[in-house]
PDB file of C-alpha atoms and ligand atoms in Angstrom:
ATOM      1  CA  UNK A 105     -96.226 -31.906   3.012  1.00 83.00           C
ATOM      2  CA  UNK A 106     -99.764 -33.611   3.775  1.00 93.00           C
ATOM      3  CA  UNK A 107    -101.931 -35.083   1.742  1.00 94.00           C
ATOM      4  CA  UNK A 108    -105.177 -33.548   0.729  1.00 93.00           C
ATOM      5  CA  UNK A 109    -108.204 -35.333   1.669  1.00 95.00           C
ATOM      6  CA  UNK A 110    -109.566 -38.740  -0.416  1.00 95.00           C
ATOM      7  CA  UNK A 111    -111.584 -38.511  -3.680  1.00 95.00           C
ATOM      8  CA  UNK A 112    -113.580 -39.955  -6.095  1.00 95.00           C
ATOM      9  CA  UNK A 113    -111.395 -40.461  -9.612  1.00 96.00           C
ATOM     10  CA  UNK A 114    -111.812 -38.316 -12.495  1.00 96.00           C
ATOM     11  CA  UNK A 115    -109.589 -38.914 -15.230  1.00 95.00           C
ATOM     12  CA  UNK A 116    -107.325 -35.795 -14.729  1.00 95.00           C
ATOM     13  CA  UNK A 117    -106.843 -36.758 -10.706  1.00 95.00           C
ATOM     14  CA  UNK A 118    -106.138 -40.381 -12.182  1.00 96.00           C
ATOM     15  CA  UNK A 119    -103.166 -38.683 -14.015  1.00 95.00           C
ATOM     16  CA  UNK A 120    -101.996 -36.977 -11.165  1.00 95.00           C
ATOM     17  CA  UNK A 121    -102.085 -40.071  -8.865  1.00 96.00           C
ATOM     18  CA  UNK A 122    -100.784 -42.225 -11.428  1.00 96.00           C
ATOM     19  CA  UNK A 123     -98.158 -39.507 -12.734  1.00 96.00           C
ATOM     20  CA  UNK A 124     -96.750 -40.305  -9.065  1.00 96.00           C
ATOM     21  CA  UNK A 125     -95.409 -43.585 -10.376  1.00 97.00           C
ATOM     22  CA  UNK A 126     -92.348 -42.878 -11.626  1.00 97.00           C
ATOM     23  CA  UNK A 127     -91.582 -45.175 -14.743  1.00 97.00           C
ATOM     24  CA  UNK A 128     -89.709 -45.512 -18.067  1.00 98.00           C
ATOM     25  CA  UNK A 129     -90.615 -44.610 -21.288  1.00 98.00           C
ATOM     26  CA  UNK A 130     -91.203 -46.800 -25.000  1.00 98.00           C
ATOM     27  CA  UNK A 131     -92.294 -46.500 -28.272  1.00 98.00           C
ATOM     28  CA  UNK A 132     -95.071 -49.585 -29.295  1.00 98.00           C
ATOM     29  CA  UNK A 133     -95.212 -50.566 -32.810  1.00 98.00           C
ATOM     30  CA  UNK A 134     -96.425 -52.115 -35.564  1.00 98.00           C
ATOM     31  CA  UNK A 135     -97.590 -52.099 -39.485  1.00 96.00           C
ATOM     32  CA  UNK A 136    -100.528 -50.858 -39.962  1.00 93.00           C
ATOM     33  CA  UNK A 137    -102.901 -52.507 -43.533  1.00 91.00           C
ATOM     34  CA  UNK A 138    -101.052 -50.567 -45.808  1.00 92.00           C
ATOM     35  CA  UNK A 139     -97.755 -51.745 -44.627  1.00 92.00           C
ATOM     36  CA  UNK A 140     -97.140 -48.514 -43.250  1.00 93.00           C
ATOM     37  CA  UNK A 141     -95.241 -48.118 -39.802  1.00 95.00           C
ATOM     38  CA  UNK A 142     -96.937 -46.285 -36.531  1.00 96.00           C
ATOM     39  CA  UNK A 143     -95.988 -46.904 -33.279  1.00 97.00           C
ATOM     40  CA  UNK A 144     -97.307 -44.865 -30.196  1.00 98.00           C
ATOM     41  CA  UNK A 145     -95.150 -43.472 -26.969  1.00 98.00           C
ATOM     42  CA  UNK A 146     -96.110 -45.651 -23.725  1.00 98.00           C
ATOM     43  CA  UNK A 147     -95.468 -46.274 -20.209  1.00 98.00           C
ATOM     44  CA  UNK A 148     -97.507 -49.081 -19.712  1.00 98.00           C
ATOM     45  CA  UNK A 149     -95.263 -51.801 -20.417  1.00 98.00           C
ATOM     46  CA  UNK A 150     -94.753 -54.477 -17.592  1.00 98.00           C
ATOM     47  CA  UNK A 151     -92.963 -58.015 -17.745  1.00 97.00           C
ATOM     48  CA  UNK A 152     -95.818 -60.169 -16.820  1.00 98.00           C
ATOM     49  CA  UNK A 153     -93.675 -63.702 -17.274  1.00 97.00           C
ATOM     50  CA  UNK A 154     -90.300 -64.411 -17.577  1.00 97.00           C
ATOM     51  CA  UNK A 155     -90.957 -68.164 -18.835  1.00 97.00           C
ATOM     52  CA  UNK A 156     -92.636 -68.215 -20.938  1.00 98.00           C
ATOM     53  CA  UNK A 157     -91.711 -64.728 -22.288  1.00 98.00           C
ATOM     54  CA  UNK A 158     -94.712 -62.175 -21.697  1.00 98.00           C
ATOM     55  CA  UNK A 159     -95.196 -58.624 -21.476  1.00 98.00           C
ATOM     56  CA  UNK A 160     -98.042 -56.553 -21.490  1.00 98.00           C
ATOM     57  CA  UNK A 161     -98.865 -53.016 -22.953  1.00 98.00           C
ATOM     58  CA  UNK A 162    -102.055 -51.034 -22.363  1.00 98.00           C
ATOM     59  CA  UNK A 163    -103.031 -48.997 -25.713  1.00 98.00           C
ATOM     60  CA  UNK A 164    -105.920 -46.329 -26.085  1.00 98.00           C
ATOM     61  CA  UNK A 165    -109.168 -47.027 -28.124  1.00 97.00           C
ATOM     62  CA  UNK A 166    -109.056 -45.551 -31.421  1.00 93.00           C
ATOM     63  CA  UNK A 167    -105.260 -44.914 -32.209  1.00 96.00           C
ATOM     64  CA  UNK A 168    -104.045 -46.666 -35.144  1.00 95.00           C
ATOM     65  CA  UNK A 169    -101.233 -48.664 -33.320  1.00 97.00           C
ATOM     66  CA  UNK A 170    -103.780 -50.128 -31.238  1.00 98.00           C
ATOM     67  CA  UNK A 171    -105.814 -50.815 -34.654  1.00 97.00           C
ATOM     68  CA  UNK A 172    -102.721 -51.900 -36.186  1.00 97.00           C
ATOM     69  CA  UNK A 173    -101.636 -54.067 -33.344  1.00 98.00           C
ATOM     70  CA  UNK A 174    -105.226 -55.888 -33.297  1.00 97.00           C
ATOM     71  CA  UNK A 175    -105.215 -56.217 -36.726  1.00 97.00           C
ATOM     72  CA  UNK A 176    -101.719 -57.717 -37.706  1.00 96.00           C
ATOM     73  CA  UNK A 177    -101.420 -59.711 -34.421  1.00 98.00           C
ATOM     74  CA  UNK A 178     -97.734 -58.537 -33.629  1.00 98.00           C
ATOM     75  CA  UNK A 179     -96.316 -55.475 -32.195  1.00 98.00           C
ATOM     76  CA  UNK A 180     -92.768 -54.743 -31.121  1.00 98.00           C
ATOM     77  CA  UNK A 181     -91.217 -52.730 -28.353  1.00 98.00           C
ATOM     78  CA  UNK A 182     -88.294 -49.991 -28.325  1.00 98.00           C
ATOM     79  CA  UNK A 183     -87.275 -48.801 -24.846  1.00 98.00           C
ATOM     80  CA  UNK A 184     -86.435 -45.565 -24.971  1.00 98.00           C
ATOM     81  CA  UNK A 185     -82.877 -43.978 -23.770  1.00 97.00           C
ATOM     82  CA  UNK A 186     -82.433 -40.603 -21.962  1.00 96.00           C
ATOM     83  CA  UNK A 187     -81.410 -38.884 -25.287  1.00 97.00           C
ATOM     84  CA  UNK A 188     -84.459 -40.054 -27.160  1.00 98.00           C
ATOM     85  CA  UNK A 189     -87.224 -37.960 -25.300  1.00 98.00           C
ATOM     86  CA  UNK A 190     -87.791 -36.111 -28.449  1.00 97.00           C
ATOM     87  CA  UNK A 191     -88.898 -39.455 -30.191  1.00 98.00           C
ATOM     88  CA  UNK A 192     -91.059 -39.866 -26.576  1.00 98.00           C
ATOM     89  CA  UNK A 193     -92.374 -36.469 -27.880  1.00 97.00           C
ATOM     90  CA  UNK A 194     -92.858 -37.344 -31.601  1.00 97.00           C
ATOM     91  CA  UNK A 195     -94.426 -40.610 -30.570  1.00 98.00           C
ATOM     92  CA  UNK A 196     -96.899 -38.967 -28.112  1.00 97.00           C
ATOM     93  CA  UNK A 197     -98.165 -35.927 -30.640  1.00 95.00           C
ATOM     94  CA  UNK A 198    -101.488 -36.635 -32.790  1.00 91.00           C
ATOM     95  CA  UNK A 199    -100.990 -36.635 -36.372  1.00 83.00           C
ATOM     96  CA  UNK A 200     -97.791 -37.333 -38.841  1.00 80.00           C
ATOM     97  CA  UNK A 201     -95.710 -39.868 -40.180  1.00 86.00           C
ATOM     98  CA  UNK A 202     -94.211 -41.041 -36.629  1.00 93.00           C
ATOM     99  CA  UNK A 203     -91.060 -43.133 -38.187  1.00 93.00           C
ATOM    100  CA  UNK A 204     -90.972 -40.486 -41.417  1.00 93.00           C
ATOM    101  CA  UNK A 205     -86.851 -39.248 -41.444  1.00 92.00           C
ATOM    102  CA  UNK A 206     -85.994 -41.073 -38.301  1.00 95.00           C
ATOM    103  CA  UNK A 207     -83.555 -44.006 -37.982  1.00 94.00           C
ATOM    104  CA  UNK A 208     -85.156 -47.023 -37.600  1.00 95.00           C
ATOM    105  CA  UNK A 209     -84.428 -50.825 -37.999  1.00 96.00           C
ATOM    106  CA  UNK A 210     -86.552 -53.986 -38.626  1.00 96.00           C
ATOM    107  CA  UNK A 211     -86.989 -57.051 -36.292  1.00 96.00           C
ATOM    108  CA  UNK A 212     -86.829 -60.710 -38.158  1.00 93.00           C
ATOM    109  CA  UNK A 213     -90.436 -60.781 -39.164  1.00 92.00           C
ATOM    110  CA  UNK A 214     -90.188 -57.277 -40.502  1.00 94.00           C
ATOM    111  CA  UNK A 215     -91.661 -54.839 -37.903  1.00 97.00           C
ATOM    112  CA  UNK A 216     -90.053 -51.036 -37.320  1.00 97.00           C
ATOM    113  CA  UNK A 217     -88.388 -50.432 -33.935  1.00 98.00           C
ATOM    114  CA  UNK A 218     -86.812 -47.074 -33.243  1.00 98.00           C
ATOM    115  CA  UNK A 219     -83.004 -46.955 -33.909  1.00 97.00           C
ATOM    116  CA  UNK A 220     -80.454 -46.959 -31.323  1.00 97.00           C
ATOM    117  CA  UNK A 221     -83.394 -47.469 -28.488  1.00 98.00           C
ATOM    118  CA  UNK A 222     -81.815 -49.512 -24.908  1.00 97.00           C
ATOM    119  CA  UNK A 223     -83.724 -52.987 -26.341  1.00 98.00           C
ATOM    120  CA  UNK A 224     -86.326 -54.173 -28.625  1.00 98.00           C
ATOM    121  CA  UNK A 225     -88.824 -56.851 -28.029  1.00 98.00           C
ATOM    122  CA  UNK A 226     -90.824 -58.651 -31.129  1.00 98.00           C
ATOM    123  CA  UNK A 227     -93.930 -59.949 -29.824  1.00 98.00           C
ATOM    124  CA  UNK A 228     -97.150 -62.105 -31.103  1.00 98.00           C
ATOM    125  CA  UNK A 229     -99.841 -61.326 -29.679  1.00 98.00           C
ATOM    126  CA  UNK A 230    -100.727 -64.128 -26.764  1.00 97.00           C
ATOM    127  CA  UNK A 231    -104.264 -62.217 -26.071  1.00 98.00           C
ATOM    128  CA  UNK A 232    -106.015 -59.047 -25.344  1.00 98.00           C
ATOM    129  CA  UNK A 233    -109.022 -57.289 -23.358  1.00 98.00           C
ATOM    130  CA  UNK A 234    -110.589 -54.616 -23.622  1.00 98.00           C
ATOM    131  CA  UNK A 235    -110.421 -52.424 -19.686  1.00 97.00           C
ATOM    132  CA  UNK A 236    -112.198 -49.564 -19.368  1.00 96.00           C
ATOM    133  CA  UNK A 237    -110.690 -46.944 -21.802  1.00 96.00           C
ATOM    134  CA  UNK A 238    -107.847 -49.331 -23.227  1.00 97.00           C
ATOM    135  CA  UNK A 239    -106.941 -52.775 -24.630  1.00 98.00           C
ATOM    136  CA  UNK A 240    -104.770 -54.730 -22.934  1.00 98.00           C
ATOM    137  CA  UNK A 241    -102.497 -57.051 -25.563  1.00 98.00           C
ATOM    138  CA  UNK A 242    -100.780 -60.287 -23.715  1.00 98.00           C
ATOM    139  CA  UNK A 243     -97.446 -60.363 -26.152  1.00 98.00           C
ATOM    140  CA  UNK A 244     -95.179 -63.291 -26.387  1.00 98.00           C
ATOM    141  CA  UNK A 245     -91.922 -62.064 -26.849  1.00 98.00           C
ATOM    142  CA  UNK A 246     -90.120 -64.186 -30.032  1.00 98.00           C
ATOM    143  CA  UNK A 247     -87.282 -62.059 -30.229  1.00 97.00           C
ATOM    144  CA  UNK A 248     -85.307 -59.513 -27.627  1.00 98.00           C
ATOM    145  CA  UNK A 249     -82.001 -57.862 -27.961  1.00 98.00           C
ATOM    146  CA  UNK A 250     -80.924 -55.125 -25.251  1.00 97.00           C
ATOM    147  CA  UNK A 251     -77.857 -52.742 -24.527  1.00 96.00           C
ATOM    148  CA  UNK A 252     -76.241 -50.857 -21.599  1.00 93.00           C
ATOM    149  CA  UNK A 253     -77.372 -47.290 -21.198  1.00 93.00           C
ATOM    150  CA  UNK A 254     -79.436 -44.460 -19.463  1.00 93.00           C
ATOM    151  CA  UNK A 255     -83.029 -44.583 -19.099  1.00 95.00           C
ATOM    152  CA  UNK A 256     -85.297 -42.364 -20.334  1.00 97.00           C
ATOM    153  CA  UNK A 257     -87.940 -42.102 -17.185  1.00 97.00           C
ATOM    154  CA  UNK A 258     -91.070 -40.244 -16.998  1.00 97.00           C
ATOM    155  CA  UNK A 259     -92.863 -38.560 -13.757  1.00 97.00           C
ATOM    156  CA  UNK A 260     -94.952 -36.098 -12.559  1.00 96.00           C
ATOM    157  CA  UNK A 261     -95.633 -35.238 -16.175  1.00 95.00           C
ATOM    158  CA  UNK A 262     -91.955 -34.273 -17.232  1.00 97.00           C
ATOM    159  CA  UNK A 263     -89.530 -36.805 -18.811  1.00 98.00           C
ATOM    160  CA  UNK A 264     -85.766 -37.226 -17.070  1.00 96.00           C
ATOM    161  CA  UNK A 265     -83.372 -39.485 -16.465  1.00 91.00           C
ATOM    162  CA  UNK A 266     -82.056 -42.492 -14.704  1.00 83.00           C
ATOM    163  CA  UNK A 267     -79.191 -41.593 -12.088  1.00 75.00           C
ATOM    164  CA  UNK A 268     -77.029 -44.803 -11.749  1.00 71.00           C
ATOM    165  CA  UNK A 269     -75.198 -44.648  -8.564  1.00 72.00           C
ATOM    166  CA  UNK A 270     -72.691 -46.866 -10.573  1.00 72.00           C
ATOM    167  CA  UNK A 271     -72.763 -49.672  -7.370  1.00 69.00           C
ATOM    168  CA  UNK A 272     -70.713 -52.583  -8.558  1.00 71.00           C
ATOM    169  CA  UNK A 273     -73.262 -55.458  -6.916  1.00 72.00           C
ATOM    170  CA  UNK A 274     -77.274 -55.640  -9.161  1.00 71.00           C
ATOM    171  CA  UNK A 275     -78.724 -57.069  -6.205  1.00 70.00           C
ATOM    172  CA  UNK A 276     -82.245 -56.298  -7.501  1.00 72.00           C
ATOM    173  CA  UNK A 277     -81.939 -58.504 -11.259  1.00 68.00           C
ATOM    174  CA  UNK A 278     -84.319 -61.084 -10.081  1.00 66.00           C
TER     175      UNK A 278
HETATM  176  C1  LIG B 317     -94.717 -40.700 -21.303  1.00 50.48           C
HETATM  177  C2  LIG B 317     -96.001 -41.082 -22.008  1.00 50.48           C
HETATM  178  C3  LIG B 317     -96.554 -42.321 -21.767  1.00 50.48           C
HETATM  179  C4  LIG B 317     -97.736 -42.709 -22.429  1.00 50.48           C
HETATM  180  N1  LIG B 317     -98.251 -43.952 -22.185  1.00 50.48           N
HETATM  181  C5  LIG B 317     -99.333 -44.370 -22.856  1.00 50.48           C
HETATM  182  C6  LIG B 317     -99.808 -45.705 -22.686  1.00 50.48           C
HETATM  183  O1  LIG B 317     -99.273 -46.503 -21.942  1.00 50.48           O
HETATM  184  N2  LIG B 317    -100.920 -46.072 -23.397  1.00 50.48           N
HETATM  185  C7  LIG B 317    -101.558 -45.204 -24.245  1.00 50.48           C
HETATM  186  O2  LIG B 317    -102.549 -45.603 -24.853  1.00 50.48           O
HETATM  187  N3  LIG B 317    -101.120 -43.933 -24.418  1.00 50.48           N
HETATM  188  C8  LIG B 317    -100.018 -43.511 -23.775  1.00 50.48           C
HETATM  189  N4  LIG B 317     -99.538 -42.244 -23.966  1.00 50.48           N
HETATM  190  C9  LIG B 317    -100.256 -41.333 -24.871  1.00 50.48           C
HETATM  191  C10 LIG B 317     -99.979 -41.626 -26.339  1.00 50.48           C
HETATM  192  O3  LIG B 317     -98.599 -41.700 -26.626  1.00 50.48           O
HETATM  193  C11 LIG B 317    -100.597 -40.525 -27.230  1.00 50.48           C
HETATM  194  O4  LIG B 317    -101.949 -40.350 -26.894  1.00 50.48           O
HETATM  195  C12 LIG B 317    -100.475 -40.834 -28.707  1.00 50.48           C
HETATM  196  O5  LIG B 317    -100.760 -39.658 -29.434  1.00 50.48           O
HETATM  197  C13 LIG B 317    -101.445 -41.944 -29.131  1.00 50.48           C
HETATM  198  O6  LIG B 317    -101.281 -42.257 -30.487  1.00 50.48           O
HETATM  199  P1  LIG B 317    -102.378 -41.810 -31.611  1.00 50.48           P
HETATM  200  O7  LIG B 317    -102.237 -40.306 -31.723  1.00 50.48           O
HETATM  201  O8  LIG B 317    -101.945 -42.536 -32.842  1.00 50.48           O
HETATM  202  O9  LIG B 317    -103.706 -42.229 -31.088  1.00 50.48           O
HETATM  203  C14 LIG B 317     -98.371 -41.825 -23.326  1.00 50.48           C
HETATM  204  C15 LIG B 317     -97.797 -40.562 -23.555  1.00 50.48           C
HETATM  205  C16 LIG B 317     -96.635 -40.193 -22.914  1.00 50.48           C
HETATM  206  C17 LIG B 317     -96.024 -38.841 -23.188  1.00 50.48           C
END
């Protein structure tokens, strides 16, 4: 099939592009002033620096993670499995207590992660920018614990799933 013609980006053709980037799927959280946990679905997560630790995750003006996560200085990350895209759906819908009647745990300093997630990352926040539409928080990653599994992905709009061709070499772990 051809491609249509160039053209200028509106933010629904940005989706579409963008939704052509296949990639997984995580839950960013934090405590919000009350102590209360929220956490928002995301894709945007990238490993910006192996050492030092850094990763990066790019949050939407006005949600309360991305309040939360400016205000406390620390957010933590839960990458999602292939059985957990109905927390990717719970995470990603406006309105209710996000963590209310689902299993959770704590990191060290005290921050909700979602329960039985492929890893968690603690992070304090390095830095952050505002981009357009977004902030952008730098996190140094204090703590990290991960486990074997199948990725929950996300394209095109629809979530799926990681096929492992079960290859015995990882040529790719760089
Ligand atoms: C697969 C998926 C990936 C998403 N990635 C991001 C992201 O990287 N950054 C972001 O700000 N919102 C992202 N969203 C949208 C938020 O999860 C959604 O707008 C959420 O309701 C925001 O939280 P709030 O309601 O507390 O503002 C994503 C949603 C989905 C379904």
């Amino acid at each position: 099939m051809t491609l249509p013609a160039f053209s200028r980006p509106t933010p629904s053709d940005m989706r579409r592009s963008m939704g052509r980037f296949t990639t997984g799927v995580a839950v960013v959280s934090a405590e919000d002033s009350d102590g209360e946990p929220c956490g928002m679905t995301i894709s945007s997560l990238t490993s910006v620096s192996l050492d030092p630790a850094i990763i990066l995750v790019s949050l939407t003006h006005g949600s309360r993670t991305t309040e939360a996560v400016e205000a406390g200085g620390r957010f933590a990350v839960s990458i999602l499995s292939s059985r957990q895209e109905a927390v990717a759906r719970r995470f990603a819908t406006r309105g209710g207590a996000r963590f209310e009647g689902l299993p959770c745990d704590r990191t060290a300093c005290g921050l909700p992660v979602v329960a039985d997630a492929l890893a968690h990352l603690e992070c304090t926040v390095h830095s952050a920018h505002d981009i357009g539409d977004h902030r952008v928080f730098y996190g140094d990653v204090s703590e990290l614990r991960w486990r074997d599994g199948t990725g929950l992905v996300f394209y095109s709009g629809r979530f799926g799933d990681f096929r492992d061709f079960g290859h015995d070499e990882v040529p790719w772990l760089f």
